[in-house]
Amino acid sequence: MTSGLSPWRSIVAGVGEALDVYGHLQRVALARAAPHASGRLLDVGCGNKPWREFFMPHVTEYIGVERQSLFALTAASGGVDQPDVLYDGERLPFDDGSFDTVVSFEVLEHSAAPHTLIAEMRRVLRPGGTLILSAPFSYRVHEAPHDYFRYTAHGLTALVETEGLRIEALWPKGGLWSVLSHKFNSHLVTEVGRLQGLGQQLGKFGQEAPQKQVRPRWWTLPWVVPALAVSTALGRVGDAVRP
């Protein structure tokens, strides 16, 4: 995910990835979910396809679809991959039952009509196919003003079962300690260090408005970075000891 960066940026990106609490939890969850995918796969709200590598060993084709209105921000994020198909955000431009697997990661919270979005995913999924979703429960407001909902396990279950889908597995991402760590780290990065612009240069915050106008507080780094490291370690150890 850091290909194409200069050596020093690759190092910084590697450090940033190691300190990304939510990103780590997402990678663990998708590594667990990926073997359930098969055949022709559609990634709804794919952005720059940051999770493609997890699924390619298990599928024959990986197609990403993104809303036209978000394409400019997606392209600006500097990702290697871009959407294969753009659409208007209403009806997915595919025939019924076109895919063996449909996935959507951290997208539902940005849909003002999540039932409609789930219904469209169900429509393009073949009978007996697999839908893999991830959505945040405790996370900072992002991509404002298009950040509408947070989901409990019960909320996600009700949402998909309304469309006649059956839940086969449901996994939480992290526990109390990782939530506390993530909240603290988010405050350090966005409010104290103001590192959103740097993060975008390194492939983070990909679908948020460009943050070039936000000047980093470089003088905070000598204590912000160690604080991030300690917080991240405490979060992972805390969850391991008492999830």
PDB file of N, CA and C in Angstrom, residues 29-79:
ATOM      1  N   ALA A  29      -9.634  -8.139  10.554  1.00  0.00           N
ATOM      2  CA  ALA A  29     -10.993  -8.590  10.245  1.00  0.00           C
ATOM      3  C   ALA A  29     -11.111  -9.068   8.804  1.00  0.00           C
ATOM      4  N   LEU A  30     -10.512  -8.333   7.866  1.00  0.00           N
ATOM      5  CA  LEU A  30     -10.642  -8.708   6.458  1.00  0.00           C
ATOM      6  C   LEU A  30      -9.814  -9.937   6.118  1.00  0.00           C
ATOM      7  N   ALA A  31      -8.680 -10.116   6.783  1.00  0.00           N
ATOM      8  CA  ALA A  31      -7.919 -11.350   6.585  1.00  0.00           C
ATOM      9  C   ALA A  31      -8.747 -12.559   7.010  1.00  0.00           C
ATOM     10  N   ARG A  32      -9.575 -12.364   8.014  1.00  0.00           N
ATOM     11  CA  ARG A  32     -10.451 -13.433   8.498  1.00  0.00           C
ATOM     12  C   ARG A  32     -11.634 -13.642   7.562  1.00  0.00           C
ATOM     13  N   ALA A  33     -12.137 -12.560   6.973  1.00  0.00           N
ATOM     14  CA  ALA A  33     -13.331 -12.646   6.135  1.00  0.00           C
ATOM     15  C   ALA A  33     -13.028 -13.053   4.698  1.00  0.00           C
ATOM     16  N   ALA A  34     -11.856 -12.728   4.199  1.00  0.00           N
ATOM     17  CA  ALA A  34     -11.543 -12.911   2.783  1.00  0.00           C
ATOM     18  C   ALA A  34     -11.752 -14.329   2.265  1.00  0.00           C
ATOM     19  N   PRO A  35     -11.401 -15.382   3.021  1.00  0.00           N
ATOM     20  CA  PRO A  35     -11.606 -16.737   2.492  1.00  0.00           C
ATOM     21  C   PRO A  35     -13.066 -17.092   2.215  1.00  0.00           C
ATOM     22  N   HIS A  36     -14.006 -16.291   2.710  1.00  0.00           N
ATOM     23  CA  HIS A  36     -15.418 -16.538   2.438  1.00  0.00           C
ATOM     24  C   HIS A  36     -15.835 -16.005   1.073  1.00  0.00           C
ATOM     25  N   ALA A  37     -14.975 -15.221   0.425  1.00  0.00           N
ATOM     26  CA  ALA A  37     -15.270 -14.666  -0.892  1.00  0.00           C
ATOM     27  C   ALA A  37     -14.951 -15.695  -1.974  1.00  0.00           C
ATOM     28  N   SER A  38     -15.635 -15.573  -3.107  1.00  0.00           N
ATOM     29  CA  SER A  38     -15.382 -16.483  -4.223  1.00  0.00           C
ATOM     30  C   SER A  38     -15.916 -15.870  -5.512  1.00  0.00           C
ATOM     31  N   GLY A  39     -15.460 -16.402  -6.625  1.00  0.00           N
ATOM     32  CA  GLY A  39     -16.000 -16.037  -7.930  1.00  0.00           C
ATOM     33  C   GLY A  39     -15.810 -14.577  -8.300  1.00  0.00           C
ATOM     34  N   ARG A  40     -16.840 -14.003  -8.862  1.00  0.00           N
ATOM     35  CA  ARG A  40     -16.818 -12.610  -9.321  1.00  0.00           C
ATOM     36  C   ARG A  40     -17.221 -11.705  -8.170  1.00  0.00           C
ATOM     37  N   LEU A  41     -16.368 -10.739  -7.836  1.00  0.00           N
ATOM     38  CA  LEU A  41     -16.585  -9.893  -6.651  1.00  0.00           C
ATOM     39  C   LEU A  41     -16.813  -8.448  -7.048  1.00  0.00           C
ATOM     40  N   LEU A  42     -17.779  -7.811  -6.380  1.00  0.00           N
ATOM     41  CA  LEU A  42     -18.041  -6.376  -6.537  1.00  0.00           C
ATOM     42  C   LEU A  42     -17.749  -5.672  -5.233  1.00  0.00           C
ATOM     43  N   ASP A  43     -16.913  -4.634  -5.279  1.00  0.00           N
ATOM     44  CA  ASP A  43     -16.599  -3.797  -4.118  1.00  0.00           C
ATOM     45  C   ASP A  43     -17.375  -2.493  -4.260  1.00  0.00           C
ATOM     46  N   VAL A  44     -18.401  -2.315  -3.418  1.00  0.00           N
ATOM     47  CA  VAL A  44     -19.278  -1.141  -3.485  1.00  0.00           C
ATOM     48  C   VAL A  44     -18.697  -0.031  -2.620  1.00  0.00           C
ATOM     49  N   GLY A  45     -18.422   1.125  -3.242  1.00  0.00           N
ATOM     50  CA  GLY A  45     -17.765   2.219  -2.538  1.00  0.00           C
ATOM     51  C   GLY A  45     -16.289   1.922  -2.382  1.00  0.00           C
ATOM     52  N   CYS A  46     -15.661   1.483  -3.469  1.00  0.00           N
ATOM     53  CA  CYS A  46     -14.313   0.912  -3.411  1.00  0.00           C
ATOM     54  C   CYS A  46     -13.206   1.924  -3.148  1.00  0.00           C
ATOM     55  N   GLY A  47     -13.465   3.227  -3.401  1.00  0.00           N
ATOM     56  CA  GLY A  47     -12.378   4.202  -3.253  1.00  0.00           C
ATOM     57  C   GLY A  47     -11.212   3.826  -4.146  1.00  0.00           C
ATOM     58  N   ASN A  48     -10.014   3.773  -3.579  1.00  0.00           N
ATOM     59  CA  ASN A  48      -8.848   3.342  -4.360  1.00  0.00           C
ATOM     60  C   ASN A  48      -8.489   1.878  -4.074  1.00  0.00           C
ATOM     61  N   LYS A  49      -9.491   1.100  -3.715  1.00  0.00           N
ATOM     62  CA  LYS A  49      -9.369  -0.350  -3.496  1.00  0.00           C
ATOM     63  C   LYS A  49      -8.264  -0.719  -2.497  1.00  0.00           C
ATOM     64  N   PRO A  50      -8.267  -0.140  -1.303  1.00  0.00           N
ATOM     65  CA  PRO A  50      -7.183  -0.416  -0.354  1.00  0.00           C
ATOM     66  C   PRO A  50      -7.168  -1.843   0.179  1.00  0.00           C
ATOM     67  N   TRP A  51      -8.296  -2.572   0.036  1.00  0.00           N
ATOM     68  CA  TRP A  51      -8.373  -3.921   0.608  1.00  0.00           C
ATOM     69  C   TRP A  51      -8.382  -5.001  -0.464  1.00  0.00           C
ATOM     70  N   ARG A  52      -8.098  -4.622  -1.686  1.00  0.00           N
ATOM     71  CA  ARG A  52      -8.127  -5.559  -2.818  1.00  0.00           C
ATOM     72  C   ARG A  52      -7.202  -6.756  -2.606  1.00  0.00           C
ATOM     73  N   GLU A  53      -6.013  -6.519  -2.068  1.00  0.00           N
ATOM     74  CA  GLU A  53      -5.017  -7.585  -1.933  1.00  0.00           C
ATOM     75  C   GLU A  53      -5.505  -8.738  -1.055  1.00  0.00           C
ATOM     76  N   PHE A  54      -6.401  -8.462  -0.116  1.00  0.00           N
ATOM     77  CA  PHE A  54      -6.898  -9.510   0.770  1.00  0.00           C
ATOM     78  C   PHE A  54      -7.778 -10.520   0.016  1.00  0.00           C
ATOM     79  N   PHE A  55      -8.463 -10.038  -1.017  1.00  0.00           N
ATOM     80  CA  PHE A  55      -9.481 -10.862  -1.666  1.00  0.00           C
ATOM     81  C   PHE A  55      -9.041 -11.487  -2.986  1.00  0.00           C
ATOM     82  N   MET A  56      -8.037 -10.936  -3.643  1.00  0.00           N
ATOM     83  CA  MET A  56      -7.637 -11.438  -4.946  1.00  0.00           C
ATOM     84  C   MET A  56      -7.275 -12.926  -4.942  1.00  0.00           C
ATOM     85  N   PRO A  57      -6.639 -13.471  -3.890  1.00  0.00           N
ATOM     86  CA  PRO A  57      -6.339 -14.908  -3.921  1.00  0.00           C
ATOM     87  C   PRO A  57      -7.580 -15.806  -3.907  1.00  0.00           C
ATOM     88  N   HIS A  58      -8.740 -15.234  -3.592  1.00  0.00           N
ATOM     89  CA  HIS A  58      -9.937 -16.060  -3.399  1.00  0.00           C
ATOM     90  C   HIS A  58     -10.987 -15.862  -4.494  1.00  0.00           C
ATOM     91  N   VAL A  59     -10.795 -14.881  -5.388  1.00  0.00           N
ATOM     92  CA  VAL A  59     -11.829 -14.570  -6.384  1.00  0.00           C
ATOM     93  C   VAL A  59     -11.247 -14.619  -7.787  1.00  0.00           C
ATOM     94  N   THR A  60     -12.128 -14.679  -8.774  1.00  0.00           N
ATOM     95  CA  THR A  60     -11.693 -14.711 -10.175  1.00  0.00           C
ATOM     96  C   THR A  60     -11.674 -13.320 -10.796  1.00  0.00           C
ATOM     97  N   GLU A  61     -12.438 -12.398 -10.231  1.00  0.00           N
ATOM     98  CA  GLU A  61     -12.508 -11.038 -10.771  1.00  0.00           C
ATOM     99  C   GLU A  61     -12.866 -10.084  -9.639  1.00  0.00           C
ATOM    100  N   TYR A  62     -12.238  -8.903  -9.621  1.00  0.00           N
ATOM    101  CA  TYR A  62     -12.475  -7.901  -8.581  1.00  0.00           C
ATOM    102  C   TYR A  62     -12.861  -6.601  -9.277  1.00  0.00           C
ATOM    103  N   ILE A  63     -14.108  -6.197  -9.124  1.00  0.00           N
ATOM    104  CA  ILE A  63     -14.625  -4.990  -9.771  1.00  0.00           C
ATOM    105  C   ILE A  63     -15.004  -3.986  -8.695  1.00  0.00           C
ATOM    106  N   GLY A  64     -14.510  -2.766  -8.838  1.00  0.00           N
ATOM    107  CA  GLY A  64     -14.821  -1.716  -7.879  1.00  0.00           C
ATOM    108  C   GLY A  64     -15.744  -0.679  -8.473  1.00  0.00           C
ATOM    109  N   VAL A  65     -16.784  -0.313  -7.726  1.00  0.00           N
ATOM    110  CA  VAL A  65     -17.723   0.722  -8.166  1.00  0.00           C
ATOM    111  C   VAL A  65     -17.742   1.834  -7.128  1.00  0.00           C
ATOM    112  N   GLU A  66     -17.786   3.071  -7.607  1.00  0.00           N
ATOM    113  CA  GLU A  66     -17.764   4.229  -6.723  1.00  0.00           C
ATOM    114  C   GLU A  66     -18.723   5.284  -7.239  1.00  0.00           C
ATOM    115  N   ARG A  67     -19.211   6.094  -6.324  1.00  0.00           N
ATOM    116  CA  ARG A  67     -20.092   7.199  -6.715  1.00  0.00           C
ATOM    117  C   ARG A  67     -19.315   8.231  -7.516  1.00  0.00           C
ATOM    118  N   GLN A  68     -19.945   8.720  -8.571  1.00  0.00           N
ATOM    119  CA  GLN A  68     -19.322   9.731  -9.423  1.00  0.00           C
ATOM    120  C   GLN A  68     -18.903  10.955  -8.617  1.00  0.00           C
ATOM    121  N   SER A  69     -19.732  11.365  -7.652  1.00  0.00           N
ATOM    122  CA  SER A  69     -19.465  12.574  -6.882  1.00  0.00           C
ATOM    123  C   SER A  69     -18.222  12.453  -6.009  1.00  0.00           C
ATOM    124  N   LEU A  70     -17.815  11.211  -5.698  1.00  0.00           N
ATOM    125  CA  LEU A  70     -16.643  11.003  -4.859  1.00  0.00           C
ATOM    126  C   LEU A  70     -15.384  10.730  -5.665  1.00  0.00           C
ATOM    127  N   PHE A  71     -15.519  10.584  -6.977  1.00  0.00           N
ATOM    128  CA  PHE A  71     -14.377  10.156  -7.781  1.00  0.00           C
ATOM    129  C   PHE A  71     -13.221  11.153  -7.731  1.00  0.00           C
ATOM    130  N   ALA A  72     -13.537  12.450  -7.749  1.00  0.00           N
ATOM    131  CA  ALA A  72     -12.471  13.451  -7.727  1.00  0.00           C
ATOM    132  C   ALA A  72     -11.634  13.331  -6.465  1.00  0.00           C
ATOM    133  N   LEU A  73     -12.284  13.124  -5.310  1.00  0.00           N
ATOM    134  CA  LEU A  73     -11.555  12.971  -4.059  1.00  0.00           C
ATOM    135  C   LEU A  73     -10.777  11.666  -4.043  1.00  0.00           C
ATOM    136  N   THR A  74     -11.376  10.602  -4.579  1.00  0.00           N
ATOM    137  CA  THR A  74     -10.701   9.312  -4.634  1.00  0.00           C
ATOM    138  C   THR A  74      -9.448   9.411  -5.480  1.00  0.00           C
ATOM    139  N   ALA A  75      -9.560  10.053  -6.636  1.00  0.00           N
ATOM    140  CA  ALA A  75      -8.404  10.204  -7.514  1.00  0.00           C
ATOM    141  C   ALA A  75      -7.329  11.053  -6.867  1.00  0.00           C
ATOM    142  N   ALA A  76      -7.742  12.062  -6.103  1.00  0.00           N
ATOM    143  CA  ALA A  76      -6.779  12.967  -5.471  1.00  0.00           C
ATOM    144  C   ALA A  76      -6.013  12.312  -4.350  1.00  0.00           C
ATOM    145  N   SER A  77      -6.523  11.182  -3.848  1.00  0.00           N
ATOM    146  CA  SER A  77      -5.859  10.540  -2.717  1.00  0.00           C
ATOM    147  C   SER A  77      -4.578   9.837  -3.104  1.00  0.00           C
ATOM    148  N   GLY A  78      -4.335   9.694  -4.411  1.00  0.00           N
ATOM    149  CA  GLY A  78      -3.073   9.135  -4.851  1.00  0.00           C
ATOM    150  C   GLY A  78      -2.993   7.629  -4.800  1.00  0.00           C
ATOM    151  N   GLY A  79      -4.104   6.922  -4.685  1.00  0.00           N
ATOM    152  CA  GLY A  79      -4.077   5.472  -4.650  1.00  0.00           C
ATOM    153  C   GLY A  79      -3.665   4.885  -5.981  1.00  0.00           C
TER     154      GLY A  79
END
